[in-house]
CSV table of C-alpha atoms in Angstrom, one decimal:
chain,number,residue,atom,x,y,z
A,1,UNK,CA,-4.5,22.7,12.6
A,2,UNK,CA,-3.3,19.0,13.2
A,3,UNK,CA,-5.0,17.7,10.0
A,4,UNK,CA,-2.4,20.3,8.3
A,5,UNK,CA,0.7,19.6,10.2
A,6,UNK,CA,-0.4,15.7,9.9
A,7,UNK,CA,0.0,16.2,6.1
A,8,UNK,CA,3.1,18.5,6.6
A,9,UNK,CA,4.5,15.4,8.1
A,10,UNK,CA,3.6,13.1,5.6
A,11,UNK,CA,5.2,14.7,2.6
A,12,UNK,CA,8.2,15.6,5.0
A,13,UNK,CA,8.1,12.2,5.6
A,14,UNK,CA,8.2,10.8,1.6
A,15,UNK,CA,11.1,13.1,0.9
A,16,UNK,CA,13.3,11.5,3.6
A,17,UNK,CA,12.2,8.5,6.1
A,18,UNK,CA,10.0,6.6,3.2
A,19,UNK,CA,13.0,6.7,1.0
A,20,UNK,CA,15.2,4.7,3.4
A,21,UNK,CA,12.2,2.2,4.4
A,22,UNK,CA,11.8,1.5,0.4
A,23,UNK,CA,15.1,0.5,0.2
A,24,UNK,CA,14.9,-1.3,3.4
A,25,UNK,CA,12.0,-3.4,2.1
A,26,UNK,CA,12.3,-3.2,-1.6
A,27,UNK,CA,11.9,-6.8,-1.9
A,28,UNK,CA,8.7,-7.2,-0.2
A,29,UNK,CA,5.9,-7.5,-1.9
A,30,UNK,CA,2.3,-6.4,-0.2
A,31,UNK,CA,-0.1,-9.5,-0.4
A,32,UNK,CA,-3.3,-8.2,0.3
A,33,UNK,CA,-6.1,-8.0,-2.0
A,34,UNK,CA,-6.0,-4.2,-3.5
A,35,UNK,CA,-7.8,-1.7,-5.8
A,36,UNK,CA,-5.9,1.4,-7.2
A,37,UNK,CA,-8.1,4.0,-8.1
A,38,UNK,CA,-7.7,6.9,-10.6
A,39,UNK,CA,-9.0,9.8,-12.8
A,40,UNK,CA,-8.9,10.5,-16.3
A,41,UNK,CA,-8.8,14.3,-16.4
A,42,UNK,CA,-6.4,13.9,-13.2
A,43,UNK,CA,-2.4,15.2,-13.7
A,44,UNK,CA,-1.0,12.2,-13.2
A,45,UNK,CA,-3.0,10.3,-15.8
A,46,UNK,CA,-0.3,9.9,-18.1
A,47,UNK,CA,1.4,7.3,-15.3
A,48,UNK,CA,0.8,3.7,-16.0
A,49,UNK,CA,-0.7,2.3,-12.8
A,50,UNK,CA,-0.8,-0.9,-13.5
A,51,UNK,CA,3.3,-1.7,-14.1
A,52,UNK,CA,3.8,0.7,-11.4
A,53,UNK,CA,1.1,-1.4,-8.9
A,54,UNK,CA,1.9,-5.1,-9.8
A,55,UNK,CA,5.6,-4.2,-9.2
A,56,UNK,CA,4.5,-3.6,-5.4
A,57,UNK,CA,1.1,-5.2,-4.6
A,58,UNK,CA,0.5,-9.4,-5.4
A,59,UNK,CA,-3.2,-9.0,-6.1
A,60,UNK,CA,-4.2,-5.8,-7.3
A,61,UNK,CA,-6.7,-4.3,-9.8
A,62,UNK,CA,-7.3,-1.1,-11.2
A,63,UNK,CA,-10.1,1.5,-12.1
A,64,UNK,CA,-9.8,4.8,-14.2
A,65,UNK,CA,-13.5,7.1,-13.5
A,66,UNK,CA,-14.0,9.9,-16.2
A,67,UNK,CA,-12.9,12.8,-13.5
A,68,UNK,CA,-10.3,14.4,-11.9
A,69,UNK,CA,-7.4,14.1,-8.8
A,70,UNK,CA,-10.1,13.9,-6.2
A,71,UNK,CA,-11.9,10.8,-7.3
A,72,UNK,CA,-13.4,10.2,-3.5
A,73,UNK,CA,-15.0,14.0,-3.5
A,74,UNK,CA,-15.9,13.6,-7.2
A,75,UNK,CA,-17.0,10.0,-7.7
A,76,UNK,CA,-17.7,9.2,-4.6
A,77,UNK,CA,-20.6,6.6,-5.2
A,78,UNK,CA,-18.6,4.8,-7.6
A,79,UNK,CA,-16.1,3.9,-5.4
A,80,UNK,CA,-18.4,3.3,-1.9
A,81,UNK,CA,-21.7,2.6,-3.7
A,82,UNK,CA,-20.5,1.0,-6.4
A,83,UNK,CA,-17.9,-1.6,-4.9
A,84,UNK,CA,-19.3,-3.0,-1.7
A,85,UNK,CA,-18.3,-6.7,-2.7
A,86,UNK,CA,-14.8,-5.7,-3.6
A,87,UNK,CA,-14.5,-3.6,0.0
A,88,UNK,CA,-15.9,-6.2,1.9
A,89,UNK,CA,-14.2,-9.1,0.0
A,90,UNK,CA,-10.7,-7.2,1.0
A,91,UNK,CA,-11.3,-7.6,4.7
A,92,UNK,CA,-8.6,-10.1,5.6
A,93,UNK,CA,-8.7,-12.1,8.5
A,94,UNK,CA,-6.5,-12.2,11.5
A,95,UNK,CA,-4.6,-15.6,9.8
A,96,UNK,CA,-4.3,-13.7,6.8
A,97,UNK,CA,-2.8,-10.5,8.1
A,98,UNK,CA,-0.1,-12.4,9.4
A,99,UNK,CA,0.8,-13.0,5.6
A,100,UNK,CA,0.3,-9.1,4.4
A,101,UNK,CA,3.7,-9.1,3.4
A,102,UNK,CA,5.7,-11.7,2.3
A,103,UNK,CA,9.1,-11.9,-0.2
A,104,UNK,CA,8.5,-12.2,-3.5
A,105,UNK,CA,9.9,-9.7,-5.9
């Protein structure tokens, strides 16, 4: 019962409280090394990830699996078995997290 109030919250929360923090911090750009994941057959193929992603992450890249919205229950080896240097080469250290976000949009 708190996993499903936790995820009441969190749509509760992009409807209202995440609106106002975009705008508060619209011209930050995240600086961490990140990989946005997606499926084909998924209903929100038809976005382009990769204009909407750049605009808000420095060093991002992107892979589309041949399956649907739940790519971690569906392809799960292709993104834990199949990316251990990219997961592990993400792990920023403590120097580096003090640089996570910086401005420059």
């Amino acid at each position: 019962m708190e996993a499903f109030h936790a995820v009441c919250e969190d749509y509760r929360a992009s409807k209202g409280i995440d609106i106002e923090h975009n705008k508060t911090d619209s011209h930050l750009k995240v600086n961490l090394p990140s990989r946005v994941i997606g499926g084909k057959q998924s209903n929100s193929s038809g976005f382009d990830y990769p204009k909407i992603w750049s605009n808000e992450i420095e060093k991002v890249s992107f892979l589309e699996l041949d399956c649907g919205y739940f790519v971690v229950k569906e392809k799960p080896m292709n993104i834990w078995g199949g990316k251990p240097m990219f997961l592990l080469s993400t792990i920023p250290s403590r120097r580096a997290m003090s640089n996570v976000l910086k401005v420059s949009k």
